[in-house]
Coordinates of C-alpha atoms and ligand atoms in Angstrom, one line a residue:
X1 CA 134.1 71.9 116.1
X2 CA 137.5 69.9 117.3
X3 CA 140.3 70.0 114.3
X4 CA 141.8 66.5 113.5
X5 CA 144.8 68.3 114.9
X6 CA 146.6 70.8 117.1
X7 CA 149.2 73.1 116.4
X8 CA 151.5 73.2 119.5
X9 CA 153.2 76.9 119.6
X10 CA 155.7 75.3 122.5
X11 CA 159.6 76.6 122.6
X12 CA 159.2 79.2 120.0
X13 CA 160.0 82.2 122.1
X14 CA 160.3 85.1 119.9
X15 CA 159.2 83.1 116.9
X16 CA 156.0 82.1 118.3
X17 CA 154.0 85.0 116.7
X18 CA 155.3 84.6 113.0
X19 CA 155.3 80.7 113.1
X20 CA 151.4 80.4 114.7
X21 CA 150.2 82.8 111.3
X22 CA 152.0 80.3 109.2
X23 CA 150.5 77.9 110.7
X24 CA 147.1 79.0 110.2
X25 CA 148.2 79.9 106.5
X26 CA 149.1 76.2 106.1
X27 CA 146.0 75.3 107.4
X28 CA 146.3 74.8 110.5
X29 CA 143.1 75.7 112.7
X30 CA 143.6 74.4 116.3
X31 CA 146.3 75.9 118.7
X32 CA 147.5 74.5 121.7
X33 CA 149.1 77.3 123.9
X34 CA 149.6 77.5 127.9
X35 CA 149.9 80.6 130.1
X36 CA 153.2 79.6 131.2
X37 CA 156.0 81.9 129.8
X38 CA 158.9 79.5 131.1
X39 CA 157.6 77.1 127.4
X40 CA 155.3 79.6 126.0
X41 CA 155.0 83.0 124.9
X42 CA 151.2 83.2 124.7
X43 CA 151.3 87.2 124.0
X44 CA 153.4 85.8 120.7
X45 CA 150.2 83.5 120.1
X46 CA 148.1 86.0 120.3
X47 CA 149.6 88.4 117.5
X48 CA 150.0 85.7 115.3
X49 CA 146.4 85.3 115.4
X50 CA 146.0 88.6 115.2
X51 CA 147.7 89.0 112.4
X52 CA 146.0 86.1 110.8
X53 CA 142.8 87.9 111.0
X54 CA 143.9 91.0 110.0
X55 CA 145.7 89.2 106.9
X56 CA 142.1 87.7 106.4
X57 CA 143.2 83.9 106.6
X58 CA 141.0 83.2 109.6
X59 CA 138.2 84.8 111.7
X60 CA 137.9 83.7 115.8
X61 CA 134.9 81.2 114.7
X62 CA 136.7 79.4 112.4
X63 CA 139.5 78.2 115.3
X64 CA 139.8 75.9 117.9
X65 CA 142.1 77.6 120.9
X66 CA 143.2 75.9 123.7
X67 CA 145.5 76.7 126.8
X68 CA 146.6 76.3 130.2
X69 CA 146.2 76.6 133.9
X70 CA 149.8 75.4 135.1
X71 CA 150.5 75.4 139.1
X72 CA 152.9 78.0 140.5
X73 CA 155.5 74.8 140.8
X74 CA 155.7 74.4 137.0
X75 CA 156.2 78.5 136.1
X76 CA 159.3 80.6 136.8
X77 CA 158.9 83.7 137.9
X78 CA 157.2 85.4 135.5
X79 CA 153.7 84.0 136.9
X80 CA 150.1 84.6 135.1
X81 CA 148.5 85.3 138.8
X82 CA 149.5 86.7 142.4
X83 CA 151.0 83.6 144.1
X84 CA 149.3 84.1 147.5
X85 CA 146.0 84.1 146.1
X86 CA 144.0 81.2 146.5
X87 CA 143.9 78.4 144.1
X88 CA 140.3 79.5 142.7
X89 CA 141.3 83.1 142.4
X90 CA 144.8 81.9 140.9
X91 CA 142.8 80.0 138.3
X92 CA 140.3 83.2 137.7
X93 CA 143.6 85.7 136.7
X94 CA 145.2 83.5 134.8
X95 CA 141.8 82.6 132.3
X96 CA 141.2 86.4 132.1
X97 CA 145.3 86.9 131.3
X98 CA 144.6 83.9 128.7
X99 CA 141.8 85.6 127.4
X100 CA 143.9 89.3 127.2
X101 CA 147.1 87.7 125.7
X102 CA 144.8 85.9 123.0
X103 CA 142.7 88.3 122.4
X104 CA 139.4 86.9 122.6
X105 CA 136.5 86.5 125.4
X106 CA 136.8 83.2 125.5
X107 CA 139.1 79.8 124.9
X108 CA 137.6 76.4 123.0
X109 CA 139.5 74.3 126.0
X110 CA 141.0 74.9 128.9
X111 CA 143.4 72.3 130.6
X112 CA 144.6 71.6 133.6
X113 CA 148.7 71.5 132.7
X114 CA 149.3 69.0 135.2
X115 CA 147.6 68.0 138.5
X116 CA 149.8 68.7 141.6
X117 CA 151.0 65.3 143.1
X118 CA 152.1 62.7 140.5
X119 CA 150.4 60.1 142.9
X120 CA 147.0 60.9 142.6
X121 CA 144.0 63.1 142.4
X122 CA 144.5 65.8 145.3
X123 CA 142.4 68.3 147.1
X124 CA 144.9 70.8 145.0
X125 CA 143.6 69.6 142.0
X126 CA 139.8 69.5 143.3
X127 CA 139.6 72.9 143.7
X128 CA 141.0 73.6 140.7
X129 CA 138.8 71.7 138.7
X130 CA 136.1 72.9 140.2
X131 CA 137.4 76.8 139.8
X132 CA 138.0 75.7 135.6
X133 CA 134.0 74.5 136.0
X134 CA 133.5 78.0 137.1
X135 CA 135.2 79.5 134.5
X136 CA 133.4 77.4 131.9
X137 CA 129.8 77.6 133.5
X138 CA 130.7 82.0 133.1
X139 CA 131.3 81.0 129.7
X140 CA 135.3 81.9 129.5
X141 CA 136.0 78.1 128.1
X142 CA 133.4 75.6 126.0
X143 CA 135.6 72.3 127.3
X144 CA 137.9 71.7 130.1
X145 CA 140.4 69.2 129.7
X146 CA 143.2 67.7 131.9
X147 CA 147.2 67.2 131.0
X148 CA 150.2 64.8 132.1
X149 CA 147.9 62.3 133.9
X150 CA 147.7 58.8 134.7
X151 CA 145.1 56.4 134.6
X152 CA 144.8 56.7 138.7
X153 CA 144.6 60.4 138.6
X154 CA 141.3 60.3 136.1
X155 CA 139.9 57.4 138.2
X156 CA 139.9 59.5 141.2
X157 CA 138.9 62.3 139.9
X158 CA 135.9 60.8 138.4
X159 CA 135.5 59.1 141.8
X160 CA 135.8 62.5 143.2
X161 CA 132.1 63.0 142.1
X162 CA 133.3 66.1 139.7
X163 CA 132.7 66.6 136.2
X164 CA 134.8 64.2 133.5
X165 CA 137.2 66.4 131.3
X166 CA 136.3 66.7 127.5
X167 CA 139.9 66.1 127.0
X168 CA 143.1 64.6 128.3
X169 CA 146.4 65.6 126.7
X170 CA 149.1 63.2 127.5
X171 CA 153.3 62.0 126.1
X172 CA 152.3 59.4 123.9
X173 CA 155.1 56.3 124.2
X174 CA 155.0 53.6 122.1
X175 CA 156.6 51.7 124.5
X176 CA 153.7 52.3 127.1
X177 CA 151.6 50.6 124.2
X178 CA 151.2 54.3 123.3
X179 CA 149.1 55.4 126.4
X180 CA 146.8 51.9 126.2
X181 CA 145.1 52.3 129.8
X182 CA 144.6 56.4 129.7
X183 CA 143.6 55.8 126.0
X184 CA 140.9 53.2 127.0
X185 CA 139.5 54.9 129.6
X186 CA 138.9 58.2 127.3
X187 CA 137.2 55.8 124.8
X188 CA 135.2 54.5 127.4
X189 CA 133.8 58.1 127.9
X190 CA 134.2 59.5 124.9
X191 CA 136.8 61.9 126.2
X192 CA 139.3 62.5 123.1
X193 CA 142.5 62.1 123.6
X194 CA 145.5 64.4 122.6
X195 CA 148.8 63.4 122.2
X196 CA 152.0 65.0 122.1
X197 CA 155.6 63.7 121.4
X198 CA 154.6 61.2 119.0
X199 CA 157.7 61.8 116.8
X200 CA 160.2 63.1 119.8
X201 CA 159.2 60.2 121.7
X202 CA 159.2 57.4 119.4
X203 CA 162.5 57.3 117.5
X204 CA 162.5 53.5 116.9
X205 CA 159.3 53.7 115.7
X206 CA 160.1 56.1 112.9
X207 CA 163.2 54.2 112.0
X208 CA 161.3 50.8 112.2
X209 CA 161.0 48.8 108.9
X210 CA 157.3 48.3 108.8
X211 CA 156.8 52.6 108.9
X212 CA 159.7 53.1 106.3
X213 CA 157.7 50.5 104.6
X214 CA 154.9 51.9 104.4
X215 CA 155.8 55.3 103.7
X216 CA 157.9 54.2 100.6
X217 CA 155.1 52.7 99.5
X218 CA 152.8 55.9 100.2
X219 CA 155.3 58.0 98.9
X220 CA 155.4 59.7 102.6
X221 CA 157.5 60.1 105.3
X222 CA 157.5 58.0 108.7
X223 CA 156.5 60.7 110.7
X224 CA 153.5 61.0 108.5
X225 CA 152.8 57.4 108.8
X226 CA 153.1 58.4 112.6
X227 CA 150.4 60.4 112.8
X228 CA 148.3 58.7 110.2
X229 CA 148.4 55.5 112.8
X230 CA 147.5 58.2 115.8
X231 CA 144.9 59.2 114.2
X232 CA 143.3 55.7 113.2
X233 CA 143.6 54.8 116.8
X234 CA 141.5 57.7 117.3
X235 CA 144.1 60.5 118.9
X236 CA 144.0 63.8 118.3
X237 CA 147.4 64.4 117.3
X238 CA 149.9 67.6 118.6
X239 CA 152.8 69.0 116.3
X240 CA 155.0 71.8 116.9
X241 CA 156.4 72.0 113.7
X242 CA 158.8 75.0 113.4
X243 CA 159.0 74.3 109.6
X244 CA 156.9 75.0 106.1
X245 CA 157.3 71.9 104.7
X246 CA 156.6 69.9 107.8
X247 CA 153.4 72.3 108.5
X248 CA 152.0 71.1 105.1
X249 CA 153.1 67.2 105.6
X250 CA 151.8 66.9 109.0
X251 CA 148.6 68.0 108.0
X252 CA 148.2 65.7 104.7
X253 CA 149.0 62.9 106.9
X254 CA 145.2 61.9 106.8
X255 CA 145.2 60.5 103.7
X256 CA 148.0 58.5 104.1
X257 CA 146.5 54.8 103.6
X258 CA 146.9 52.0 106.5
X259 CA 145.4 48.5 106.7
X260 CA 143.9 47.7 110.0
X261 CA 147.0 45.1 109.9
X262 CA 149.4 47.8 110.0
X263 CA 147.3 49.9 112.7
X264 CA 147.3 47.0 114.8
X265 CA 151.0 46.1 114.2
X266 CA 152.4 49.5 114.9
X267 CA 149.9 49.6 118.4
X268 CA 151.3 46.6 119.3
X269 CA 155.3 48.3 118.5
X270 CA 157.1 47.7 122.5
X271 CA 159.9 49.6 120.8
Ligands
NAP1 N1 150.9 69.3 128.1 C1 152.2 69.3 128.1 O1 152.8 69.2 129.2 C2 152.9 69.4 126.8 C3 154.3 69.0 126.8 C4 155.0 69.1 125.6 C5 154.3 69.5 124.5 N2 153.0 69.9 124.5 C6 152.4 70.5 123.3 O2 152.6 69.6 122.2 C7 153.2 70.4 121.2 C8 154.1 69.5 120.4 O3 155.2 69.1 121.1 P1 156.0 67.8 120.9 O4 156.6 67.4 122.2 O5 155.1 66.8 120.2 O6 157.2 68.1 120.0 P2 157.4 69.1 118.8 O7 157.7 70.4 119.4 O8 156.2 69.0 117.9 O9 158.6 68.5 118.1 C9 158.4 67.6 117.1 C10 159.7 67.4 116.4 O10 159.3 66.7 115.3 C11 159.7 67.4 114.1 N3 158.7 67.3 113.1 C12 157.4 67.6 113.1 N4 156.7 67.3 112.0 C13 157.7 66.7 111.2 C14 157.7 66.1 109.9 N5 156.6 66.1 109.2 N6 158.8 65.6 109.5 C15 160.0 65.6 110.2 N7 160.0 66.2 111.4 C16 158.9 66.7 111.9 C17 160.0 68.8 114.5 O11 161.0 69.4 113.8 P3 160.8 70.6 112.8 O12 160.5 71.8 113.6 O13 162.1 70.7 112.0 O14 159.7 70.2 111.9 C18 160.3 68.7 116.0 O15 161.7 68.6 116.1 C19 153.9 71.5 121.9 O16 154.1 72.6 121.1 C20 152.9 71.8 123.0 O17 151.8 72.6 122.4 C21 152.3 69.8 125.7

């Protein structure tokens, strides 16, 4: 089961534990982590869930949990794996430290943070897709899914001859007609398609008349509308709320109403 959206527990630091159970007490039942301490504190995820279950709000079935391999060049110090390991191996500690901080035997997704070259699809990145396989053949993940890619980089990995990802998680930028080419692509292979910053990146878009429109009319807020529209273009929509009351907005958004006039018109937004 894939949630109609993710709870990202990003930048929360010391917070992270308390805010993912209040998250899941909002309602809340897919979590997007990464074992990378320098943006997340996946331990923190971890106890929230804990508590969660404990509290008797959730049970393991009942989520979706995703996280992160992220290359030694996107950590600090405080690394997941032993840096002079082999990719493959590097990829094998830091699923089994995944599965430790979280506190289950195995993940709902696990993404590639970001490939290794912005340019393209490299051998890096071919071995470590084929190490995540590994880890989801042994039964440690039941999707892979890739993160901060272009169109190129899933073209050649496809071309590559290796397996598609079940998901892509990407900045979504209205500006970029909100992702258009990576977005086609996943709906041409029914990969779904995550995105994040749609309120941090899209300021106009939010202060635009047509979504203040429409959520005076809805008796919302634009960010609602926000995610309303990413989720009528078929996203799967990230927040990393910090707050109740956003918590229980975000995740009403759904039934905000939008014509396929207004869908279209806020797609087309350049900003
Ligand atoms: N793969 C990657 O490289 C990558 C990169 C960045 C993020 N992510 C993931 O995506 C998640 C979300 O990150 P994000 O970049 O989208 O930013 P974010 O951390 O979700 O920040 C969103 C901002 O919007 C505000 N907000 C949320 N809902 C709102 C509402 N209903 N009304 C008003 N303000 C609202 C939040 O403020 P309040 O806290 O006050 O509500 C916050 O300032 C992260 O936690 C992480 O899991 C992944």
């Amino acid at each position: 089961m894939i949630p109609d959206f993710l709870y990202g527990t990003a930048w929360k630091e010391e917070r992270t534990a308390a805010l993912t159970e209040l998250a899941l007490r909002s309602g809340f039942r897919g979590i997007d982590t990464a074992n990378q301490r320098r943006h997340y504190f996946e331990a923190g995820v971890g106890q929230g869930l804990a508590a969660a279950y404990r509290a008797g709000i959730v049970s393991r079935e009942d989520l979706f949990l995703q996280t992160k391999f992220t290359y030694q060049a996107g950590q600090d110090h405080r690394l997941p794996y032993d840096p002079a390991a082999d990719l493959s191996t590097q990829v094998a500690q830091s699923m089994a430290s995944s599965l430790e901080h979280l506190g289950t035997d195995h993940v709902d997704s696990y993404v590639l943070h970001g490939p290794a070259s912005p340019q393209g699809w490299s051998p890096y990145d071919v071995e470590v897709w084929a190490a995540m396989t590994k880890e989801r053949d042994a039964g440690r993940t039941r999707l892979l899914g890739v993160s901060n890619v272009s169109l190129r980089h899933l073209q050649q990995l496809v071309a590559s001859g290796a397996e598609p990802p079940a998901f892509v998680q990407n900045r979504c930028f209205a500006r970029a007609g909100w992702d258009r080419a990576v977005r086609a692509f996943c709906a041409e292979r029914h990969i779904v398609y995550q995105g994040f910053s749609l309120l941090t990146a899209n300021p106009e878009v939010l202060a635009s008349s047509l979504v203040r429109r429409i959520a005076t009319r809805e008796r919302v807020t634009p960010p609602q509308v926000v995610f309303r529209f990413a989720l009528a273009v078929g996203m799967l929509p990230l927040t990393g709320t910090s707050d109740r009351e956003h918590m229980t907005q975000d995740l009403a958004s759904p039934s905000v109403t939008l014509s396929p006039d207004e869908v279209e018109s806020i797609e087309s937004m350049a900003g």
